[in-house]
């Protein structure tokens, strides 16, 4: 019997829509290496795109509509095999690091040798990825519940930090705030270091389009996407500014820039020279715990969103068909979720994921640029399409230029072979495009294999 094509189910409301955005944006960046600007106006372009094309897959759909199927295909290719697994691997690695850090501090280096630490960190990262995969395969409700709970947890952490900052300001202690960033040694203005600085700042804001990926699971998608973006992104921006101010009440700008665990350093110094100094001992535990919760939530949102891109692209015939299957009862895209997890685990085992953030941003901004450009081209090619929301056209034009700068500046002023690898991998996608997408060639036996998988695992093709 042929399995019936199935829809994803609409299970997310406005609240879950907002946590899908802010709970994925607020992850590692603001606690580990804070900074950044910009994204707010960018996200409004995504309201226009998202409400014009309320299908799952976000940039994939927009690029396909705005710049043609080939660009959409390339995005699906890079997103499935590079962007999303890198994001998942990096965030889960930060999770593992923070979960383990307090134990390292407590038991000292004679218990935790470098080798042991390495194994533990990789092990915990992989366990986290697997746990998230299982949850997301089991149920959309459960994954979105987890997202909600963890978002509340990180908002509590933020509230504590902001309260701490307010206390210091009330006490009149804010000398670093008055200095601003003028005093930081070694500030540079070469184009490539500015672009790279943006990259790490932009990492903190990345995932602002996360809800666009899951449009088909959102109740009343037009209204809820609109509201979630308009509420979620300004909220994150305000939160980031407040947290940065709070950091600067205790730490100097160069301490902020130098620390690789700002929130822990901040917490430790917070109680210094006060009558509560003894509390400083507990701070690393509490701060690390919050960062662990926060990153776990961001990884959950990443996995949730990512799997919907491969799902949407496979449905269009741009990726192997099996990725478009969903579980007939749970309505979760299990093959896509599993592929993501395997890719992320592969990266954790083989690469230094931290240096990958730069290459992540390099690829990500290539395609964000493409999506901004799509807003512009669609004003001509899709002039008649209904647009529940219309952004002031200057914004996507400006953002297209910014994206071009962000992508080109580091390559031109500081070429590195890794950029070439990335481009080569992208080119390799073309090799598959011609036979498998254009010519619709299928590996012999694939169809009957797919059908068997469907029957055995109760999967159905997505519609
Ligand atoms: N903004 C997040 C953080 O600071 C990272 C988001 C990664 N990107 C994504 N699409 N999930 O940790």
Coordinates of C-alpha atoms and ligand atoms in Angstrom, one line a residue:
X1 CA 0.0 0.0 0.0
X2 CA 1.3 3.5 -0.9
X3 CA 1.7 5.7 2.2
X4 CA -0.6 8.8 2.1
X5 CA 1.2 12.2 1.8
X6 CA 0.9 14.0 5.1
X7 CA 1.1 17.6 6.3
X8 CA 3.1 18.9 9.2
X9 CA 0.7 19.8 12.0
X10 CA 0.1 23.4 13.2
X11 CA 1.1 23.1 16.8
X12 CA 2.8 26.4 17.6
X13 CA 1.0 29.6 18.7
X14 CA 2.3 33.1 19.3
X15 CA 4.1 32.3 22.5
X16 CA 6.0 29.4 20.9
X17 CA 6.6 31.5 17.9
X18 CA 8.4 34.1 20.0
X19 CA 10.4 31.5 22.0
X20 CA 11.4 29.9 18.7
X21 CA 13.0 33.2 17.8
X22 CA 14.4 34.5 21.1
X23 CA 15.2 31.1 22.5
X24 CA 17.4 30.3 19.5
X25 CA 19.0 33.7 19.1
X26 CA 19.9 34.0 22.8
X27 CA 22.2 31.0 23.0
X28 CA 25.9 31.1 23.5
X29 CA 27.0 34.5 22.1
X30 CA 25.8 37.0 24.7
X31 CA 27.1 35.0 27.6
X32 CA 30.4 34.0 26.0
X33 CA 31.5 36.8 23.7
X34 CA 28.9 39.6 23.6
X35 CA 28.7 42.3 21.0
X36 CA 27.0 43.2 17.7
X37 CA 24.4 45.4 16.1
X38 CA 22.1 45.7 13.0
X39 CA 19.7 42.7 12.7
X40 CA 16.5 44.4 13.6
X41 CA 15.8 46.0 10.3
X42 CA 17.1 42.9 8.5
X43 CA 14.5 40.8 10.2
X44 CA 11.7 43.0 8.9
X45 CA 12.6 42.0 5.3
X46 CA 11.9 38.5 6.5
X47 CA 8.4 39.5 7.6
X48 CA 7.7 40.5 4.0
X49 CA 9.1 37.3 2.6
X50 CA 7.6 35.1 5.2
X51 CA 4.1 36.4 4.8
X52 CA 4.3 36.3 1.0
X53 CA 5.4 32.7 1.1
X54 CA 4.0 31.1 4.2
X55 CA 5.7 27.7 3.6
X56 CA 8.4 26.0 5.7
X57 CA 12.0 26.4 4.7
X58 CA 12.5 30.2 4.9
X59 CA 15.5 31.4 2.9
X60 CA 15.2 28.2 0.7
X61 CA 11.8 29.3 -0.5
X62 CA 12.7 32.9 -0.8
X63 CA 15.8 32.3 -2.8
X64 CA 14.0 29.9 -5.1
X65 CA 11.2 32.4 -5.7
X66 CA 13.5 35.5 -5.9
X67 CA 16.6 34.2 -7.6
X68 CA 15.6 30.9 -9.2
X69 CA 15.6 27.2 -8.2
X70 CA 19.3 26.8 -8.6
X71 CA 20.1 29.3 -5.9
X72 CA 17.5 27.7 -3.7
X73 CA 19.1 24.3 -4.3
X74 CA 22.6 25.6 -3.4
X75 CA 21.2 27.0 -0.2
X76 CA 19.5 23.7 0.7
X77 CA 22.8 21.9 -0.1
X78 CA 25.0 24.3 2.0
X79 CA 22.4 24.6 4.8
X80 CA 21.9 20.9 5.2
X81 CA 25.6 19.9 5.0
X82 CA 27.4 22.9 6.4
X83 CA 25.5 25.7 8.0
X84 CA 23.1 24.0 10.3
X85 CA 25.4 21.2 11.5
X86 CA 28.1 23.7 12.2
X87 CA 25.6 25.8 14.2
X88 CA 24.4 22.7 16.1
X89 CA 27.9 21.5 16.8
X90 CA 29.2 24.8 18.0
X91 CA 26.3 25.5 20.3
X92 CA 26.3 22.0 21.8
X93 CA 30.0 22.2 22.3
X94 CA 29.6 25.4 24.3
X95 CA 26.9 23.6 26.2
X96 CA 29.3 20.8 27.1
X97 CA 32.0 23.2 28.1
X98 CA 29.8 25.1 30.5
X99 CA 28.3 22.0 32.0
X100 CA 31.7 20.6 32.8
X101 CA 33.5 23.9 33.7
X102 CA 32.5 24.0 37.3
X103 CA 33.6 20.5 37.8
X104 CA 37.0 21.3 36.3
X105 CA 37.3 24.2 38.7
X106 CA 36.2 22.3 41.7
X107 CA 38.3 19.2 41.2
X108 CA 41.3 20.8 39.6
X109 CA 43.7 19.8 36.9
X110 CA 45.1 16.7 38.6
X111 CA 41.7 15.0 38.3
X112 CA 40.9 16.4 34.8
X113 CA 43.8 15.9 32.5
X114 CA 43.7 17.5 29.1
X115 CA 42.9 14.2 27.5
X116 CA 40.1 13.4 29.8
X117 CA 38.6 16.9 29.3
X118 CA 38.7 16.4 25.5
X119 CA 36.9 13.1 25.7
X120 CA 34.4 14.4 28.2
X121 CA 33.6 17.4 26.2
X122 CA 33.2 15.5 22.9
X123 CA 31.1 12.9 24.7
X124 CA 28.8 15.3 26.4
X125 CA 28.4 17.3 23.1
X126 CA 27.4 14.1 21.3
X127 CA 25.0 13.0 24.0
X128 CA 23.3 16.4 23.9
X129 CA 22.9 16.2 20.2
X130 CA 21.4 12.7 20.4
X131 CA 19.1 13.7 23.3
X132 CA 17.8 16.7 21.2
X133 CA 17.3 14.5 18.2
X134 CA 15.3 12.0 20.2
X135 CA 13.0 14.7 21.7
X136 CA 12.5 16.3 18.3
X137 CA 11.7 12.9 16.7
X138 CA 9.2 12.0 19.4
X139 CA 7.0 15.1 19.3
X140 CA 6.7 18.6 18.1
X141 CA 4.8 19.5 21.3
X142 CA 7.6 18.2 23.5
X143 CA 10.3 20.1 21.5
X144 CA 8.3 23.3 21.6
X145 CA 7.6 22.9 25.3
X146 CA 11.3 22.4 26.0
X147 CA 12.0 25.5 23.9
X148 CA 9.5 27.5 26.0
X149 CA 10.9 26.3 29.4
X150 CA 14.5 26.9 28.4
X151 CA 13.7 30.4 27.1
X152 CA 12.1 31.3 30.4
X153 CA 15.3 30.0 32.1
X154 CA 17.5 32.2 30.1
X155 CA 15.3 35.2 30.6
X156 CA 15.7 34.6 34.3
X157 CA 19.5 34.5 33.9
X158 CA 19.3 37.8 32.0
X159 CA 17.1 39.4 34.6
X160 CA 19.6 38.5 37.3
X161 CA 22.5 40.0 35.3
X162 CA 20.5 43.2 34.5
X163 CA 19.5 43.5 38.1
X164 CA 23.1 43.2 39.1
X165 CA 24.0 45.9 36.6
X166 CA 21.3 48.1 37.9
X167 CA 22.5 47.7 41.5
X168 CA 26.0 48.8 40.5
X169 CA 24.7 51.8 38.6
X170 CA 22.5 52.7 41.6
X171 CA 25.6 52.5 43.8
X172 CA 27.3 55.0 41.4
X173 CA 29.8 52.4 40.1
X174 CA 30.0 52.8 36.4
X175 CA 33.4 54.2 35.5
X176 CA 33.8 51.8 32.5
X177 CA 30.5 52.8 31.1
X178 CA 31.6 56.4 31.0
X179 CA 34.8 55.5 29.2
X180 CA 33.1 53.4 26.5
X181 CA 35.3 51.6 24.1
X182 CA 37.8 54.4 23.5
X183 CA 40.4 52.9 25.8
X184 CA 40.5 49.4 24.3
X185 CA 44.1 48.8 23.1
X186 CA 44.7 47.4 19.6
X187 CA 41.4 48.6 18.0
X188 CA 41.9 48.3 14.3
X189 CA 40.0 49.5 11.3
X190 CA 41.1 47.2 8.5
X191 CA 38.1 46.0 6.5
X192 CA 38.7 42.4 7.2
X193 CA 39.0 42.7 10.9
X194 CA 35.8 44.8 10.9
X195 CA 34.0 42.1 8.9
X196 CA 35.4 39.4 11.2
X197 CA 34.4 41.4 14.3
X198 CA 30.9 41.6 12.8
X199 CA 30.9 37.9 12.3
X200 CA 31.3 37.2 15.9
X201 CA 28.8 39.9 16.8
X202 CA 26.3 38.6 14.3
X203 CA 26.6 35.1 15.7
X204 CA 24.9 36.4 18.8
X205 CA 22.0 37.5 16.6
X206 CA 22.0 34.6 14.3
X207 CA 18.7 32.6 14.0
X208 CA 16.5 35.7 13.9
X209 CA 14.8 34.0 10.9
X210 CA 14.3 30.7 12.8
X211 CA 10.5 31.0 12.9
X212 CA 10.4 31.5 9.1
X213 CA 11.7 27.9 8.8
X214 CA 8.7 26.4 10.5
X215 CA 5.8 28.4 9.0
X216 CA 3.8 25.3 8.3
X217 CA 3.6 24.5 12.0
X218 CA 2.5 27.9 13.1
X219 CA -1.2 28.6 13.8
X220 CA -2.4 31.6 11.9
X221 CA 1.0 32.0 10.3
X222 CA 0.7 35.5 8.8
X223 CA -0.3 37.1 12.1
X224 CA 1.9 35.1 14.3
X225 CA 5.1 35.5 12.2
X226 CA 4.5 39.2 12.0
X227 CA 4.0 39.6 15.7
X228 CA 6.7 37.1 16.8
X229 CA 9.4 39.0 14.7
X230 CA 8.1 42.4 15.8
X231 CA 8.2 41.4 19.4
X232 CA 11.0 38.9 19.5
X233 CA 13.8 40.8 17.8
X234 CA 13.5 44.2 19.4
X235 CA 13.3 42.3 22.7
X236 CA 16.6 40.5 22.0
X237 CA 18.2 43.7 20.9
X238 CA 17.2 45.5 24.1
X239 CA 18.3 42.5 26.2
X240 CA 21.7 42.4 24.6
X241 CA 22.2 46.1 25.1
X242 CA 21.2 45.9 28.8
X243 CA 23.4 42.8 29.4
X244 CA 26.3 44.6 27.8
X245 CA 25.8 47.6 30.1
X246 CA 25.5 45.3 33.1
X247 CA 28.8 43.6 32.1
X248 CA 30.5 47.0 31.8
X249 CA 29.5 48.0 35.3
X250 CA 31.9 45.4 36.7
X251 CA 34.3 44.6 33.8
X252 CA 36.4 46.9 31.7
X253 CA 35.8 46.8 27.9
X254 CA 39.1 45.0 27.4
X255 CA 38.2 42.4 30.1
X256 CA 34.9 41.9 28.3
X257 CA 36.7 41.4 25.0
X258 CA 39.4 39.2 26.5
X259 CA 37.3 36.9 28.6
X260 CA 36.1 33.7 26.9
X261 CA 33.4 33.2 29.5
X262 CA 32.2 36.8 30.2
X263 CA 29.3 35.9 32.4
X264 CA 31.4 33.8 34.8
X265 CA 34.1 36.4 35.1
X266 CA 31.5 39.0 35.6
X267 CA 29.8 36.9 38.4
X268 CA 33.0 36.3 40.2
X269 CA 34.0 39.9 40.2
X270 CA 30.5 41.0 41.1
X271 CA 30.8 40.1 44.8
X272 CA 34.5 41.1 45.1
X273 CA 35.1 43.6 47.9
X274 CA 31.6 43.4 49.2
X275 CA 30.4 41.7 52.4
X276 CA 28.9 39.0 50.2
X277 CA 32.3 37.9 48.9
X278 CA 31.6 34.3 50.0
X279 CA 28.9 34.2 47.4
X280 CA 31.4 34.5 44.7
X281 CA 32.3 30.9 45.2
X282 CA 28.8 29.8 44.0
X283 CA 28.7 32.1 41.0
X284 CA 30.6 29.9 38.6
X285 CA 28.1 27.0 39.3
X286 CA 25.1 29.2 38.8
X287 CA 26.4 31.1 35.8
X288 CA 27.6 28.0 34.0
X289 CA 24.4 26.2 34.7
X290 CA 22.4 29.0 33.1
X291 CA 24.7 29.1 30.1
X292 CA 24.3 25.3 29.7
X293 CA 20.5 25.7 29.8
X294 CA 20.6 28.6 27.4
X295 CA 22.7 26.8 24.9
X296 CA 20.7 23.6 25.1
X297 CA 17.6 25.6 24.3
X298 CA 19.3 27.3 21.3
X299 CA 20.5 24.0 20.0
X300 CA 16.9 22.7 20.3
X301 CA 15.6 25.6 18.3
X302 CA 18.4 25.1 15.7
X303 CA 17.6 21.4 15.3
X304 CA 13.9 22.2 15.0
X305 CA 14.4 24.9 12.4
X306 CA 17.1 23.1 10.4
X307 CA 15.2 19.9 9.9
X308 CA 12.4 21.8 8.2
X309 CA 14.8 23.2 5.5
X310 CA 16.0 19.8 4.4
X311 CA 12.4 18.6 4.6
X312 CA 11.2 21.4 2.4
X313 CA 14.0 21.0 -0.1
X314 CA 13.5 17.3 -0.4
X315 CA 9.8 17.8 -1.0
X316 CA 10.8 19.9 -4.0
X317 CA 13.1 17.3 -5.3
X318 CA 16.3 19.2 -4.3
X319 CA 17.5 16.7 -1.8
X320 CA 17.0 12.9 -1.5
X321 CA 13.4 12.1 -1.2
X322 CA 13.7 10.3 2.0
X323 CA 14.4 13.6 3.8
X324 CA 10.9 14.7 3.0
X325 CA 9.3 11.9 5.0
X326 CA 7.5 12.6 8.2
X327 CA 6.4 10.1 10.9
X328 CA 2.7 9.3 10.3
X329 CA 1.7 9.6 13.9
X330 CA 4.1 12.1 15.4
X331 CA 4.3 14.3 12.3
X332 CA 8.0 14.9 12.8
X333 CA 10.5 14.9 9.9
X334 CA 12.6 12.1 11.4
X335 CA 15.0 11.4 8.5
X336 CA 15.9 15.1 8.4
X337 CA 16.4 15.2 12.1
X338 CA 18.6 12.2 12.0
X339 CA 20.7 13.5 9.1
X340 CA 21.3 16.7 11.0
X341 CA 22.4 14.9 14.1
X342 CA 24.8 12.6 12.2
X343 CA 26.4 15.6 10.4
X344 CA 26.8 17.6 13.6
X345 CA 28.3 14.6 15.4
X346 CA 30.7 14.1 12.5
X347 CA 31.8 17.8 12.8
X348 CA 32.2 17.5 16.5
X349 CA 34.5 14.5 16.1
X350 CA 36.6 15.9 13.2
X351 CA 36.8 19.7 13.4
X352 CA 37.6 22.5 15.7
X353 CA 34.2 24.0 15.7
X354 CA 35.1 27.3 17.2
X355 CA 37.1 28.4 14.2
X356 CA 34.2 27.4 12.1
X357 CA 32.1 30.3 13.3
X358 CA 33.9 32.6 10.9
X359 CA 33.3 30.2 8.0
X360 CA 29.7 29.7 9.2
X361 CA 29.1 33.5 8.9
X362 CA 30.9 33.7 5.6
X363 CA 28.4 31.2 4.1
X364 CA 25.4 32.3 6.0
X365 CA 25.8 35.9 4.9
X366 CA 26.2 34.9 1.3
X367 CA 22.7 33.5 1.5
X368 CA 21.2 36.2 3.7
X369 CA 22.4 38.6 1.1
X370 CA 20.6 36.5 -1.5
X371 CA 17.4 36.7 0.5
X372 CA 17.6 40.5 0.9
X373 CA 18.2 40.7 -2.9
X374 CA 15.1 38.5 -3.4
X375 CA 13.0 41.1 -1.6
X376 CA 14.1 43.5 -4.3
X377 CA 13.8 41.2 -7.3
X378 CA 10.4 40.0 -6.2
X379 CA 9.1 43.6 -6.2
X380 CA 9.5 43.3 -10.0
X381 CA 9.0 39.7 -10.9
X382 CA 6.3 39.1 -8.3
X383 CA 4.8 42.6 -8.3
X384 CA 1.3 41.3 -8.2
X385 CA 1.8 38.9 -5.3
X386 CA -0.1 39.7 -2.1
X387 CA 2.1 41.3 0.5
X388 CA 0.6 41.5 4.0
X389 CA 3.7 43.4 5.0
X390 CA 5.8 45.6 2.9
X391 CA 9.2 46.8 4.0
X392 CA 10.7 50.1 3.0
X393 CA 12.7 49.0 0.0
X394 CA 15.8 51.0 1.0
X395 CA 16.4 48.5 3.9
X396 CA 16.9 45.4 1.8
X397 CA 19.0 47.4 -0.7
X398 CA 21.3 48.5 2.1
X399 CA 21.4 45.1 3.6
X400 CA 22.3 43.5 0.3
X401 CA 25.3 45.8 0.2
X402 CA 26.3 45.1 3.7
X403 CA 26.1 41.4 3.0
X404 CA 28.3 41.7 0.0
X405 CA 30.8 43.6 2.2
X406 CA 30.7 41.0 4.9
X407 CA 31.3 38.2 2.5
X408 CA 34.0 39.9 0.3
X409 CA 36.0 41.9 2.9
X410 CA 37.6 39.0 4.7
X411 CA 38.5 37.1 1.4
X412 CA 40.0 40.1 -0.2
X413 CA 42.1 41.5 2.7
X414 CA 43.0 38.2 4.3
X415 CA 42.6 35.3 1.9
X416 CA 42.6 31.9 3.7
X417 CA 42.4 28.5 2.1
X418 CA 39.4 27.6 4.2
X419 CA 37.2 30.0 2.2
X420 CA 38.3 28.1 -0.9
X421 CA 37.3 24.8 0.7
X422 CA 33.9 26.3 1.4
X423 CA 33.5 27.5 -2.2
X424 CA 34.7 24.1 -3.5
X425 CA 32.1 22.3 -1.4
X426 CA 29.5 24.6 -2.8
X427 CA 30.7 23.9 -6.3
X428 CA 30.4 20.2 -5.6
X429 CA 26.7 20.7 -5.0
X430 CA 26.5 21.6 -8.7
X431 CA 27.7 18.1 -9.7
X432 CA 24.7 16.7 -8.1
X433 CA 22.3 19.3 -9.4
X434 CA 22.5 18.3 -13.1
X435 CA 21.9 14.5 -12.8
X436 CA 19.7 14.3 -9.7
X437 CA 17.6 17.5 -9.9
X438 CA 17.5 18.6 -13.5
X439 CA 17.5 15.1 -15.1
X440 CA 15.7 13.6 -12.2
X441 CA 17.9 10.6 -12.3
X442 CA 17.4 8.0 -9.5
X443 CA 19.7 5.5 -8.0
X444 CA 18.3 2.1 -9.1
X445 CA 16.4 0.4 -6.3
X446 CA 16.1 3.7 -4.4
X447 CA 12.3 3.8 -4.7
X448 CA 11.6 0.4 -3.4
X449 CA 14.2 1.0 -0.6
X450 CA 12.3 4.2 0.3
X451 CA 9.0 2.4 0.3
X452 CA 10.3 -0.2 2.6
X453 CA 11.7 2.4 5.0
X454 CA 8.3 4.1 5.0
X455 CA 6.5 0.9 5.9
X456 CA 9.0 -0.2 8.5
X457 CA 9.3 3.1 10.3
X458 CA 5.7 4.3 9.7
X459 CA 6.9 7.3 7.6
X460 CA 4.9 9.1 5.0
X461 CA 6.0 11.5 2.3
X462 CA 5.4 15.1 3.3
X463 CA 2.9 17.1 1.2
Ligands
LIG1 N1 22.6 33.3 18.3 C1 23.0 32.0 18.7 C2 24.0 32.1 19.8 O1 24.4 33.2 20.2 C3 23.5 31.1 17.6 C4 22.5 30.8 16.6 C5 23.1 29.9 15.5 N2 22.3 29.8 14.3 C6 21.2 29.2 14.1 N3 20.6 29.3 13.0 N4 20.7 28.4 15.0 O2 24.4 31.1 20.3

